[in-house]
CSV table of C-alpha atoms and ligand atoms in Angstrom, one decimal:
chain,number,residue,atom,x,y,z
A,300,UNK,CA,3.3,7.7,25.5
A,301,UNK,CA,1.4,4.6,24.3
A,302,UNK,CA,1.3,3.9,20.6
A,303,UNK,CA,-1.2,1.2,19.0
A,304,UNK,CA,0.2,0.0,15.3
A,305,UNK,CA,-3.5,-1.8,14.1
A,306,UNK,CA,-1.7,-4.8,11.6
A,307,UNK,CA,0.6,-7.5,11.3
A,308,UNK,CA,2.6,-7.7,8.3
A,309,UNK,CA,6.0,-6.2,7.1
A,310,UNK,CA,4.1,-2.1,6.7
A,311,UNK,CA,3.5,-2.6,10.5
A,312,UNK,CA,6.4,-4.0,11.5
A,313,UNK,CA,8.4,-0.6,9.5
A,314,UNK,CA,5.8,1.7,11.1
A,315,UNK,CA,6.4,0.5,14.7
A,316,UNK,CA,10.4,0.7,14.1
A,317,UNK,CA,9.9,4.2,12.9
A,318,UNK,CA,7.6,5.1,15.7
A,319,UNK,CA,9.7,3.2,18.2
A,320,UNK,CA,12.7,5.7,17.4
A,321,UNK,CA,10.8,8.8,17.6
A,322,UNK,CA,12.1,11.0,20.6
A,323,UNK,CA,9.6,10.7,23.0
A,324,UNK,CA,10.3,7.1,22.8
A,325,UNK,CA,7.0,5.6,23.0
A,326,UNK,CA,5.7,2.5,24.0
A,327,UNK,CA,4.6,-0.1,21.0
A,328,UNK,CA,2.0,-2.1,20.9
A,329,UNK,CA,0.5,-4.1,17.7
A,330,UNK,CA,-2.4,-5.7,16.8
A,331,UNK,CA,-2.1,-8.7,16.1
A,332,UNK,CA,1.9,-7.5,15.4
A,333,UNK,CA,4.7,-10.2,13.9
A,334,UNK,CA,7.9,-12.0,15.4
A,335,UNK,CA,9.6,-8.2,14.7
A,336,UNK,CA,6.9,-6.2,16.0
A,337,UNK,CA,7.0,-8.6,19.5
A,338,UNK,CA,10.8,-7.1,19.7
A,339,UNK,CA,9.7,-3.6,19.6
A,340,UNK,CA,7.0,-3.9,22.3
A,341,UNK,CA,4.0,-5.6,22.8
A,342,UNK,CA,1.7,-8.0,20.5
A,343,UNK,CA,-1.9,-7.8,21.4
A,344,UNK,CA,-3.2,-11.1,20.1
A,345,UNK,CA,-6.5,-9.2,18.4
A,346,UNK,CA,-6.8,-9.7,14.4
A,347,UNK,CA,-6.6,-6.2,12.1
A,348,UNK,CA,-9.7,-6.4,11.4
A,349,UNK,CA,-11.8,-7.2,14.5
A,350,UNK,CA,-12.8,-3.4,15.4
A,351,UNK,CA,-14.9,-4.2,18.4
A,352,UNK,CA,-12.3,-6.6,19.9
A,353,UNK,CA,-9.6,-3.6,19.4
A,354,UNK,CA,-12.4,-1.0,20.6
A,355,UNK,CA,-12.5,-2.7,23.6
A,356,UNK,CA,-8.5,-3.9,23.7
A,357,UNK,CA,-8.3,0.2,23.6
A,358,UNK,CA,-10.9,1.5,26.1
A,359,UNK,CA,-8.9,-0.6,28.6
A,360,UNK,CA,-5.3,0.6,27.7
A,361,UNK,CA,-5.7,4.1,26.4
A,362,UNK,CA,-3.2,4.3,23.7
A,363,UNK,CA,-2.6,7.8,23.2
A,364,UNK,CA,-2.5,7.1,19.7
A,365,UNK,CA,-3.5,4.2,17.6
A,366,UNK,CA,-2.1,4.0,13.7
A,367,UNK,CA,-4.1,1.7,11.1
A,368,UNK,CA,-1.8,-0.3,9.1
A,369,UNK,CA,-4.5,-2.0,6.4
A,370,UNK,CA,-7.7,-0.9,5.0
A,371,UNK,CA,-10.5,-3.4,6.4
A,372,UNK,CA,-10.6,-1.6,9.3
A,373,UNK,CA,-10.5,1.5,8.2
A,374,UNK,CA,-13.5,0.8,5.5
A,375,UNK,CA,-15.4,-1.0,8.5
A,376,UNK,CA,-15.3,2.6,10.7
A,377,UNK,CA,-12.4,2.0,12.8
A,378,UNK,CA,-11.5,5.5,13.3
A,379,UNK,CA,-15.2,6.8,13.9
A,380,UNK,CA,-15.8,4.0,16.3
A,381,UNK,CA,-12.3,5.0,18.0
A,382,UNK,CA,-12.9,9.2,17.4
A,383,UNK,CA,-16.2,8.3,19.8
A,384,UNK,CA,-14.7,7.1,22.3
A,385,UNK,CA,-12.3,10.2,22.3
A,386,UNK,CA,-9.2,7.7,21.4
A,387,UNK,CA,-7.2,9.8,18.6
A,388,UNK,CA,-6.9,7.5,15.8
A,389,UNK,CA,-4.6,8.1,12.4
A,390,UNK,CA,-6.5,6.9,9.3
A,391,UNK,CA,-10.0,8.3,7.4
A,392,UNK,CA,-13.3,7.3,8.9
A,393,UNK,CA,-15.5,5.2,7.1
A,394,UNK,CA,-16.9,7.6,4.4
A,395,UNK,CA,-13.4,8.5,3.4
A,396,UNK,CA,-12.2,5.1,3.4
A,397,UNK,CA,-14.8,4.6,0.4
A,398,UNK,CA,-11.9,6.0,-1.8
A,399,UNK,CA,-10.4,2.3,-1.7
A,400,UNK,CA,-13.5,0.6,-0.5
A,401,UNK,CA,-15.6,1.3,-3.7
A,402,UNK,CA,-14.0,1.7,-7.2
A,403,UNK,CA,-17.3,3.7,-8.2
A,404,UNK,CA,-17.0,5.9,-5.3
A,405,UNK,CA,-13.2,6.3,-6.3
A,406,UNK,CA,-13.9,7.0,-10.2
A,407,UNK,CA,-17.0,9.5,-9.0
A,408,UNK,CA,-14.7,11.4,-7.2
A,409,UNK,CA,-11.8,11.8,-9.6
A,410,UNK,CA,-14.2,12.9,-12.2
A,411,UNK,CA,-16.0,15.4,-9.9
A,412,UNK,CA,-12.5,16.7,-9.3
A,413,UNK,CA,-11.4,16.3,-12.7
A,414,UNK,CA,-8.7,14.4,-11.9
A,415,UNK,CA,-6.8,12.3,-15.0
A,416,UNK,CA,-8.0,8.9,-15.2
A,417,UNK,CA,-8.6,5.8,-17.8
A,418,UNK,CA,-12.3,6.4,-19.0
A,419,UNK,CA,-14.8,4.4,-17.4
A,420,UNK,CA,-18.6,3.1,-17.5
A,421,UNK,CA,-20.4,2.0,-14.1
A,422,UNK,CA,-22.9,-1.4,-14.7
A,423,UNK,CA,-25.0,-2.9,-11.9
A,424,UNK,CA,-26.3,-5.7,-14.2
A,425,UNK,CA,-24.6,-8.4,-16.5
A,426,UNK,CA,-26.2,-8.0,-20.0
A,427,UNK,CA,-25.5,-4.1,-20.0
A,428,UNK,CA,-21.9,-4.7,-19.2
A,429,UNK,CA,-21.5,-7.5,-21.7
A,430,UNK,CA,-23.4,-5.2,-24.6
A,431,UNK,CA,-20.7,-2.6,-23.7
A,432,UNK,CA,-17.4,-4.9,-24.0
A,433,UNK,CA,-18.8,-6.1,-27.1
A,434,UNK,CA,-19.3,-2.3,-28.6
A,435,UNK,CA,-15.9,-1.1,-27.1
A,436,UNK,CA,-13.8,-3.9,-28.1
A,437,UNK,CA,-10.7,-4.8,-26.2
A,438,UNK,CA,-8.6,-4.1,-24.7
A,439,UNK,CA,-10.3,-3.3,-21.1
A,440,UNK,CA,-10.2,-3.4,-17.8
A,441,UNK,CA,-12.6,-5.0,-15.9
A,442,UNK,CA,-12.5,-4.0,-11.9
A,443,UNK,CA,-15.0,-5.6,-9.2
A,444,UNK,CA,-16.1,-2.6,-7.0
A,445,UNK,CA,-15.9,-3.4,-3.6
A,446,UNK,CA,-12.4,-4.6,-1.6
A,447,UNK,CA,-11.3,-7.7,-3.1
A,448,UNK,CA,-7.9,-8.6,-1.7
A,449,UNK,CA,-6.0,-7.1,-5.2
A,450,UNK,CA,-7.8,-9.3,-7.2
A,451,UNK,CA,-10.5,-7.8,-8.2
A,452,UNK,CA,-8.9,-6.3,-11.6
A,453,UNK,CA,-8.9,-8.0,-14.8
A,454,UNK,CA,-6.4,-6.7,-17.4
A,455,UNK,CA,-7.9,-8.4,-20.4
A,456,UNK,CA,-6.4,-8.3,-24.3
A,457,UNK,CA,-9.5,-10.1,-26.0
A,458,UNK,CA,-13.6,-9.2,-25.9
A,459,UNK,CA,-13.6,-12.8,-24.5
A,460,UNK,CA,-11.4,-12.1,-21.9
A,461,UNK,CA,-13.2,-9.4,-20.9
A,462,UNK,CA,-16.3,-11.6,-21.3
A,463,UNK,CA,-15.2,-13.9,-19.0
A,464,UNK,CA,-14.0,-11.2,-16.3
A,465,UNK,CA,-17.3,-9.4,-16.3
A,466,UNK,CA,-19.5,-13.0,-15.8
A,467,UNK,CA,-17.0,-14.2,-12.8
A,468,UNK,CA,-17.7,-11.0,-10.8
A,469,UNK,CA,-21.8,-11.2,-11.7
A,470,UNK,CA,-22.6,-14.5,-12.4
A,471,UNK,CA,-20.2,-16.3,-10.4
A,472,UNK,CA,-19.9,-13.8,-8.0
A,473,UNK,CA,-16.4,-14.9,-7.1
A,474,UNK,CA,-16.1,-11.8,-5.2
A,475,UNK,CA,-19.2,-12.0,-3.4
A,476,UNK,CA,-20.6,-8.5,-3.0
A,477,UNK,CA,-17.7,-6.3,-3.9
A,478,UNK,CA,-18.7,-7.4,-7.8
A,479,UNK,CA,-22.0,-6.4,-7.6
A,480,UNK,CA,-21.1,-3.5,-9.0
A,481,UNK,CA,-18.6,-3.5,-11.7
A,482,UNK,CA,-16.4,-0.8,-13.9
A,483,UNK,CA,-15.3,-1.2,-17.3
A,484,UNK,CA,-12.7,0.4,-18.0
A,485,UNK,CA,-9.8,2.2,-20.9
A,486,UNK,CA,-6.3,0.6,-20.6
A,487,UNK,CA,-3.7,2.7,-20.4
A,488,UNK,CA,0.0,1.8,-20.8
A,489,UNK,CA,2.9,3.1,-19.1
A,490,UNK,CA,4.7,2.8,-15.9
A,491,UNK,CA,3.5,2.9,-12.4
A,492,UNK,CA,4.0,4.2,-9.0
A,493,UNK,CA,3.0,5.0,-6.1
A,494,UNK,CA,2.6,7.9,-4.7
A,495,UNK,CA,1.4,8.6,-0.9
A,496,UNK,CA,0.9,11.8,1.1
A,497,UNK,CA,-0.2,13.0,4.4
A,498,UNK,CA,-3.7,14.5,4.8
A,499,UNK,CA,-5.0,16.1,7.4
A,500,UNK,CA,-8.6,17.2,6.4
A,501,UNK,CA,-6.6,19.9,3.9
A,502,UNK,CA,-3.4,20.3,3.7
A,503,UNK,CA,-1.5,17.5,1.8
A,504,UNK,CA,2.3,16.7,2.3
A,505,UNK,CA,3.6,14.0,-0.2
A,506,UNK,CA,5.8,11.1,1.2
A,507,UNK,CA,8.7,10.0,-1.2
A,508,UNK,CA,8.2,8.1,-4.0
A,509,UNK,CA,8.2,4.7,-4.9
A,510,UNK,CA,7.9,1.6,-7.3
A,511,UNK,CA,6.4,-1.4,-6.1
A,512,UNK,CA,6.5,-5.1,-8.0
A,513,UNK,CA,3.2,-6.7,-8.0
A,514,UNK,CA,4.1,-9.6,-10.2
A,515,UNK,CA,5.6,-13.0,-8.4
A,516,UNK,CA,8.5,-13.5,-10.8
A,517,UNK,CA,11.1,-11.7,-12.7
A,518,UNK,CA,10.3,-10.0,-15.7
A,519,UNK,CA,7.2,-8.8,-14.2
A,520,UNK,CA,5.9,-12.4,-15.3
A,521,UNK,CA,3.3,-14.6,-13.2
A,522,UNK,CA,0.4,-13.9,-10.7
A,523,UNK,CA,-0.5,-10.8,-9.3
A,524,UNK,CA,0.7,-10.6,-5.1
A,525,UNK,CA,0.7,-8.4,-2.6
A,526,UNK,CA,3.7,-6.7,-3.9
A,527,UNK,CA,7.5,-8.5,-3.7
A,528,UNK,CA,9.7,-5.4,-3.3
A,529,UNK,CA,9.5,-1.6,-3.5
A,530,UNK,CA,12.6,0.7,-3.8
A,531,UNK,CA,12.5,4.5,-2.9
A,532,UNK,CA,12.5,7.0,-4.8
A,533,UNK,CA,11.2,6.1,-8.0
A,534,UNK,CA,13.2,7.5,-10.9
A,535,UNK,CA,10.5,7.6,-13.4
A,536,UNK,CA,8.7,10.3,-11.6
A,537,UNK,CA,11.0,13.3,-11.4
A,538,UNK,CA,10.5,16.0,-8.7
A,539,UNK,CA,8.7,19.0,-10.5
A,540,UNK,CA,6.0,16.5,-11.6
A,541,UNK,CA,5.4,15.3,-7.9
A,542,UNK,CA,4.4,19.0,-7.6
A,543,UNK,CA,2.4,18.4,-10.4
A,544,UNK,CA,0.7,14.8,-9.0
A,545,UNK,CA,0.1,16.8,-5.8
A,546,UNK,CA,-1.7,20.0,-7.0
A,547,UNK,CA,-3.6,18.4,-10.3
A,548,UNK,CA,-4.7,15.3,-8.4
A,549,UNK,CA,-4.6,15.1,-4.2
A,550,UNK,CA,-5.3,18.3,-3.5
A,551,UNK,CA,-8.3,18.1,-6.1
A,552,UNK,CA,-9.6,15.2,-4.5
A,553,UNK,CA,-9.0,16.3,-0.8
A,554,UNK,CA,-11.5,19.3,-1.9
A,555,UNK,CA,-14.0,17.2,-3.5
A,556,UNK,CA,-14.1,15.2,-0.8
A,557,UNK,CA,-14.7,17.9,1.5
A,558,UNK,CA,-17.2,19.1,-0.9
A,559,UNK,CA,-19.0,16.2,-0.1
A,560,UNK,CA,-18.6,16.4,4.4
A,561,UNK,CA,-16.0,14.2,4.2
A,562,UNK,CA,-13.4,15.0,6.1
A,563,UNK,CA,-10.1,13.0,5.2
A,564,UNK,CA,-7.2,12.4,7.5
A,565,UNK,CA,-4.5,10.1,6.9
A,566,UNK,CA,-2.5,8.5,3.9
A,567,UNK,CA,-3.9,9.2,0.7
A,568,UNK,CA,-2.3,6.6,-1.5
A,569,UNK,CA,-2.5,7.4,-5.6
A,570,UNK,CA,-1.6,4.3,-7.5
A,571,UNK,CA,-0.6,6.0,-10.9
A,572,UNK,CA,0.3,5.1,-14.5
A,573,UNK,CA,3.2,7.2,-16.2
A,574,UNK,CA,1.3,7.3,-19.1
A,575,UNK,CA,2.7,9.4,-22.7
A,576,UNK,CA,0.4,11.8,-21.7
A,577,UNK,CA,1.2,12.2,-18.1
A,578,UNK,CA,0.1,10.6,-15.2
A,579,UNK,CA,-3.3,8.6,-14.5
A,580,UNK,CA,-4.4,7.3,-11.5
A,581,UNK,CA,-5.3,3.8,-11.6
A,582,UNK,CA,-6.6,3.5,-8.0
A,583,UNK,CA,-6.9,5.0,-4.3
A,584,UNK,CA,-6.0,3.6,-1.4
A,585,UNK,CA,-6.7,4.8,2.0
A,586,UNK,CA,-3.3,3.5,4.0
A,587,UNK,CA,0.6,3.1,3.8
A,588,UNK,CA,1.3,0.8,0.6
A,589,UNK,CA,3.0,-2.5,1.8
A,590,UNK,CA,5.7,-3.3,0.7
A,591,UNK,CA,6.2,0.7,-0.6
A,592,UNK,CA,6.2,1.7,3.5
A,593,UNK,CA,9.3,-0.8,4.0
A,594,UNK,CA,11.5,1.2,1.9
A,595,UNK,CA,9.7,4.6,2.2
A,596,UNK,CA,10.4,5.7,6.3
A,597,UNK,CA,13.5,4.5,6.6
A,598,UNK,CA,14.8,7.8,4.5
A,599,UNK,CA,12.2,9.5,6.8
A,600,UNK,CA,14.9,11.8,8.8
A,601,UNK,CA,13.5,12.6,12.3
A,602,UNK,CA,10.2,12.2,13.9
A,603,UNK,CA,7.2,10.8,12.5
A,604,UNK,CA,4.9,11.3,15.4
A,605,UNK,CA,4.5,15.2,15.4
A,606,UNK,CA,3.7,14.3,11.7
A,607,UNK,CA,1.0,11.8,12.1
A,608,UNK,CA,-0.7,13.7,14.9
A,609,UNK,CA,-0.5,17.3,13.1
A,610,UNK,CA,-2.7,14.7,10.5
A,611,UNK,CA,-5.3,14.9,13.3
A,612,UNK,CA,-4.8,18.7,14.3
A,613,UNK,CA,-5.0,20.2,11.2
A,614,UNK,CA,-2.2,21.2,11.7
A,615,UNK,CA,0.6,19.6,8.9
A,616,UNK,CA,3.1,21.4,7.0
A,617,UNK,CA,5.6,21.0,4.7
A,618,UNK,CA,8.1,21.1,7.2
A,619,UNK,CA,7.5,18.0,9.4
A,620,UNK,CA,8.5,15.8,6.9
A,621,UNK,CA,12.5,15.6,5.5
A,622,UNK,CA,13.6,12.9,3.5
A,623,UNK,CA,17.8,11.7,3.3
A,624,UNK,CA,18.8,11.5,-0.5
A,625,UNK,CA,19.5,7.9,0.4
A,626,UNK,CA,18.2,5.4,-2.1
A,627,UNK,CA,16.2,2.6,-0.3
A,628,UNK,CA,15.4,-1.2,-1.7
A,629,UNK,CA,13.1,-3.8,-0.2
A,630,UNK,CA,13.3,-7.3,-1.0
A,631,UNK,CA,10.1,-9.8,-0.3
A,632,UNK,CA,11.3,-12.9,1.0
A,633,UNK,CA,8.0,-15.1,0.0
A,634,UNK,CA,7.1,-18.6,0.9
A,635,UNK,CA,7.0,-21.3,-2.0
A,636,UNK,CA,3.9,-21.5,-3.6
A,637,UNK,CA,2.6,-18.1,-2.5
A,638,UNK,CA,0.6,-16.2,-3.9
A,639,UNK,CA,-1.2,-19.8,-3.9
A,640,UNK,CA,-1.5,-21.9,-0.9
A,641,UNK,CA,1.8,-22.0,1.0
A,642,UNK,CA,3.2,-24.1,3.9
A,643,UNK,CA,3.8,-22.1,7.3
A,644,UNK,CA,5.5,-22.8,10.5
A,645,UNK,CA,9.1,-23.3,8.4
A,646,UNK,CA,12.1,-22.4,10.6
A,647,UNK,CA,13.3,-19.1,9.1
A,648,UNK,CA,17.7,-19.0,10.0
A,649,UNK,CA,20.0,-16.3,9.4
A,650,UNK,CA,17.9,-13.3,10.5
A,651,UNK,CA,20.3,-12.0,12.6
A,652,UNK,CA,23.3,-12.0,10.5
A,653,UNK,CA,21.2,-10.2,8.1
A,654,UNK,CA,20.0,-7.7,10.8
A,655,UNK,CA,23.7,-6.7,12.1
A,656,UNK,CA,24.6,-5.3,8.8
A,657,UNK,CA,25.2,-1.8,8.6
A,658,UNK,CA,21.7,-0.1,6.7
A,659,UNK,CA,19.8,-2.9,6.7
A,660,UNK,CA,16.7,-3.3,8.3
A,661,UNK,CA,14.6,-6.5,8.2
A,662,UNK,CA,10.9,-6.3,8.7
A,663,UNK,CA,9.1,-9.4,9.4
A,664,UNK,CA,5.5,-9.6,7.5
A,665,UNK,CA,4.7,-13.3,7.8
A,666,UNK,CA,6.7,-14.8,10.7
A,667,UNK,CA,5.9,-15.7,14.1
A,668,UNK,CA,8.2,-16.7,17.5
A,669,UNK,CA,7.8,-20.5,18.6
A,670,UNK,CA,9.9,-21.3,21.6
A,671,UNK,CA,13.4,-19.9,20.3
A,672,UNK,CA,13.0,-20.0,16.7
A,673,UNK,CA,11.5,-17.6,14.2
A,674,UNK,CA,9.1,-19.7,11.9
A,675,UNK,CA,7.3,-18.4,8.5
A,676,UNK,CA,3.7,-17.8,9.0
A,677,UNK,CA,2.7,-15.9,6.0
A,678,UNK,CA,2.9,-15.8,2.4
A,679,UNK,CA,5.6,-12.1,2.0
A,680,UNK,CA,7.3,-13.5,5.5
A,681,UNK,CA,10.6,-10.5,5.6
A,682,UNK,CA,11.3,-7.8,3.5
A,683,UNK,CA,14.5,-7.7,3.3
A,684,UNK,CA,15.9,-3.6,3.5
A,685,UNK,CA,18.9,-1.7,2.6
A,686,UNK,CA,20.0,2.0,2.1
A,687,UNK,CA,22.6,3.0,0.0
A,688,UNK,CA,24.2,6.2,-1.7
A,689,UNK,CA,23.1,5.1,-5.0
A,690,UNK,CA,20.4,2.9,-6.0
A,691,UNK,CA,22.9,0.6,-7.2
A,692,UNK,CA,24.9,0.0,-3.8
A,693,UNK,CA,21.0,-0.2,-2.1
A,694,UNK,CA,20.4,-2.8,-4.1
A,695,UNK,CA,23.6,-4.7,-3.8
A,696,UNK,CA,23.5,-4.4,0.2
A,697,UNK,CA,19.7,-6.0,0.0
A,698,UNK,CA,20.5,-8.9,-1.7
A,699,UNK,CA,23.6,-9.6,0.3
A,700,UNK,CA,21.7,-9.5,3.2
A,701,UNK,CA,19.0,-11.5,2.0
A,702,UNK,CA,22.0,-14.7,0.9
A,703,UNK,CA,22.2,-14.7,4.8
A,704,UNK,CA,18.7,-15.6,4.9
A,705,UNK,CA,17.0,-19.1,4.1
A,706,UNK,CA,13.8,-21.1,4.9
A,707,UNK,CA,12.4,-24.1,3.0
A,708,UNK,CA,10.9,-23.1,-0.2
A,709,UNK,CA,12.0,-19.5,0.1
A,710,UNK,CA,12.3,-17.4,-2.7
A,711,UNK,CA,12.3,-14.1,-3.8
A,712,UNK,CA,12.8,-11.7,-7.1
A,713,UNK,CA,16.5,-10.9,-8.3
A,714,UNK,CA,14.9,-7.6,-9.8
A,715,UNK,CA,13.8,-5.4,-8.1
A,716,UNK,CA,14.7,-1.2,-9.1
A,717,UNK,CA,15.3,-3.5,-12.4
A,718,UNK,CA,13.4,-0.4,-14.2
A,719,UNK,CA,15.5,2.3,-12.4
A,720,UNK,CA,18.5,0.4,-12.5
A,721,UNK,CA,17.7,0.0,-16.3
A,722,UNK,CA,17.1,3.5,-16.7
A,723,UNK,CA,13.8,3.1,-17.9
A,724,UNK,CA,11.6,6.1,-17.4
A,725,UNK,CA,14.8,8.8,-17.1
B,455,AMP,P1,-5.9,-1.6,-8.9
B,455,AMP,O1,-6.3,-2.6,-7.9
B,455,AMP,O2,-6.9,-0.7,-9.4
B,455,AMP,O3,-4.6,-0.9,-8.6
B,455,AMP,O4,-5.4,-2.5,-10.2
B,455,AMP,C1,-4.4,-3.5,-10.1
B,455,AMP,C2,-3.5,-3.4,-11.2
B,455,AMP,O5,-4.2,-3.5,-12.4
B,455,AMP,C3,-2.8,-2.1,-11.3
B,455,AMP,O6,-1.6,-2.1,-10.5
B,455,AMP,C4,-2.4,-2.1,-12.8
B,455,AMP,O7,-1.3,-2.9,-13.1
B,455,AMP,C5,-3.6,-2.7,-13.4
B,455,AMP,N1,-4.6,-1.7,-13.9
B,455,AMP,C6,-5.6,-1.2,-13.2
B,455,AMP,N2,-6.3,-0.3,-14.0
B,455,AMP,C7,-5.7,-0.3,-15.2
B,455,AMP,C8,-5.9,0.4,-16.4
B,455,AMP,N3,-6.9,1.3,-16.6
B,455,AMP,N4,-5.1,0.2,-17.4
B,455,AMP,C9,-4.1,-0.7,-17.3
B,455,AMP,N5,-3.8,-1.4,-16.2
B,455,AMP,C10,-4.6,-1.2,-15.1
B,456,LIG,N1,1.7,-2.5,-2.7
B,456,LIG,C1,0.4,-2.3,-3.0
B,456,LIG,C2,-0.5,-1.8,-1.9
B,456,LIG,O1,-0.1,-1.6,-0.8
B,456,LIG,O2,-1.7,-1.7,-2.2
């Protein structure tokens, strides 16, 4: 069996270890894949996001199945190109990909479903929206509609602030087209997390929870990133209100969007706030989370193929998915100056050493092979993975395993499952 992981950061890299170990022991190849993914099989040197160039890479090879790691492709038809060509493909078409692709579309759907969510008003043109902030008063949230690489969302404390956000993504256009559109939004307070499932056009299985840590530093101070660490499960959500999360807000937004032909298959990703008054969803997103993946499958007990294909079947249950009570941490190892510009090509020592320990797993995001070394190439370059009994010995084996790692100008929070660890939100 041939497998095609579309991606090449550290979600990719955990996907094609998990996939590698399945029992029918397939063959892995990724697109463009990492210096991790190269050990597990094959890199095809074709970029994420180039669909024709991994149309074409596909019609020649014939995986037998191909799994989307990010959402450009996905919002630029990757699955319906592939699903013509009769190449089974795991990830929503286009249409269903809107769910991340377009705020609008997002909030549209959550309030045909009635699912909870922060208030919102839609605005296609700058004087409306200002008029609006100025009658609301802050605080707001002011959200670009299109895909903006997770920057498209302005927190903002101060009318100005919010001033200022909505003229960036209209006048300045500093998104380009994904601010055309805008939404103003109510802030809401609380804790977040994420919570994923599997979808096959109905049925909806949720993955295991987990927190992820947006910010660069400790605290939850500094920019916004990618995410620097995740752990697995999250304590703040406990398990009767997954049940909850699943039947008040992705089943209801399964239906609607089958209520409107859209067939959805794949994750379903909910980015929620643990608000007073229950749970919100902030945002959709239409893959695996990264780094929330990294310490996600590897309490994933036995197969994940039969899972992702019964995605495609229809045919998904309950059953197909078993979790260890295991806690799981992941650690970003970033480069210096990231999420800002960031030198590459730095030697990265000690990955082995890390690797041999027992219950760790290290999944390269930015890193590449040159000759015999293993050289940064990325801001997030490893995530840096333990399991433990507790949460506690999880998050002691992670950072012991990442002092065995160094590059220049590495560095990486001391906090992460601070919250849980804390015992904030039990
Ligand atoms: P999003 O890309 O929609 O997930 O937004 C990015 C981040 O902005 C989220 O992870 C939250 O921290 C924050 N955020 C988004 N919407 C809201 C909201 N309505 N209230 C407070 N914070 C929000
Ligand atoms: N960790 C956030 C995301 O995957 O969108």
């Amino acid at each position: 069996m041939k497998v095609l992981v579309v991606g090449g950061g550290g979600r990719e890299h955990a996907l094609a270890w998990k996939i590698a170990r399945d029992s029918r022991r397939p063959q892995i190849f990724c697109a463009p894949g990492n210096a991790g993914t190269a050990a597990l099989g094959t890199n095809v040197p074709i970029a994420a996001d180039d669909v024709a160039g991994l149309l074409e890479w596909a019609r020649g090879n014939r995986p037998d199945l191909t799994v989307v790691g990010p959402e450009a492709p996905l919002c630029a038809g990757l699955a319906d190109a592939f699903d013509a060509e009769g190449l089974r493909v795991f990830g929503p078409g286009r249409e269903g990909a809107r769910i991340e692709g377009s705020k609008v579309f997002a909030k549209e759907v959550m309030f045909g479903a009635g699912v909870p969510t922060a208030a919102a008003e839609v605005f296609d043109d700058v004087d409306s929206a200002l008029r609006y902030v100025r009658r609301r008063g802050a605080p707001l949230v002011v959200k670009a509609d299109g895909l903006a690489a997770g920057k498209g969302v302005s927190v903002c404390a101060t009318v100005e602030e919010a001033e200022r956000a909505v003229r960036a993504c209209m006048v300045d256009r500093v998104f380009g087209d994904a601010g055309n559109r805008i939404l103003v939004e109510e802030r809401l307070y609380g804790e977040e997390t994420s919570i994923l499932a599997l979808v096959d056009g109905e049925h909806v299985v949720l993955l295991a929870s987990s927190q992820d840590h947006k910010r660069a530093y400790d605290g939850d101070r500094g920019p916004n990133t990618g995410g620097m660490g995740a752990y697995s499960p999250a304590t703040v959500v406990e398990e009767r209100a997954l049940k909850d999360i699943r039947e008040r807000i992705l089943v209801p937004v399964i239906r609607e969007l089958a209520r409107r032909n859209v067939v959805y298959r794949g994750v379903l990703y909910a980015g929620l706030m643990i608000t007073e008054r229950g749970p919100r969803v902030l945002e959709f997103n239409c893959r695996f989370g990264d780094p929330e993946t990294q310490a996600i499958l590897p309490r994933w007990q036995g197969d994940i193929l039969a899972a992702l294909e019964a995605c495609l079947d229809g045919t998904l249950s309950d059953g197909m998915v078993q979790w260890s009570q295991s806690h799981c941490v992941c650690v970003v190892l970033a480069s210096g100056g990231y999420p800002g510009p960031y030198a590459k090509g730095k030697e990265i020592r000690g990955l082995d050493a890390a690797g041999q320990m027992a219950d760790v797993m290290i999944f390269h995001a930015g890193t590449r092979v040159e000759g015999t070394k293993v050289v940064t190439a990325g801001g997030r370059v490893v995530g840096v993975t333990a399991l433990g009994r507790t949460l506690p010995a999880a998050v002691d084996r992670a950072y012991e395993a990442v002092r065995r790692i160094s590059f220049e100008g590495m560095f990486y929070r001391r906090d992460i499952a601070y919250r849980a660890l804390n015992g904030a939100g039990r």
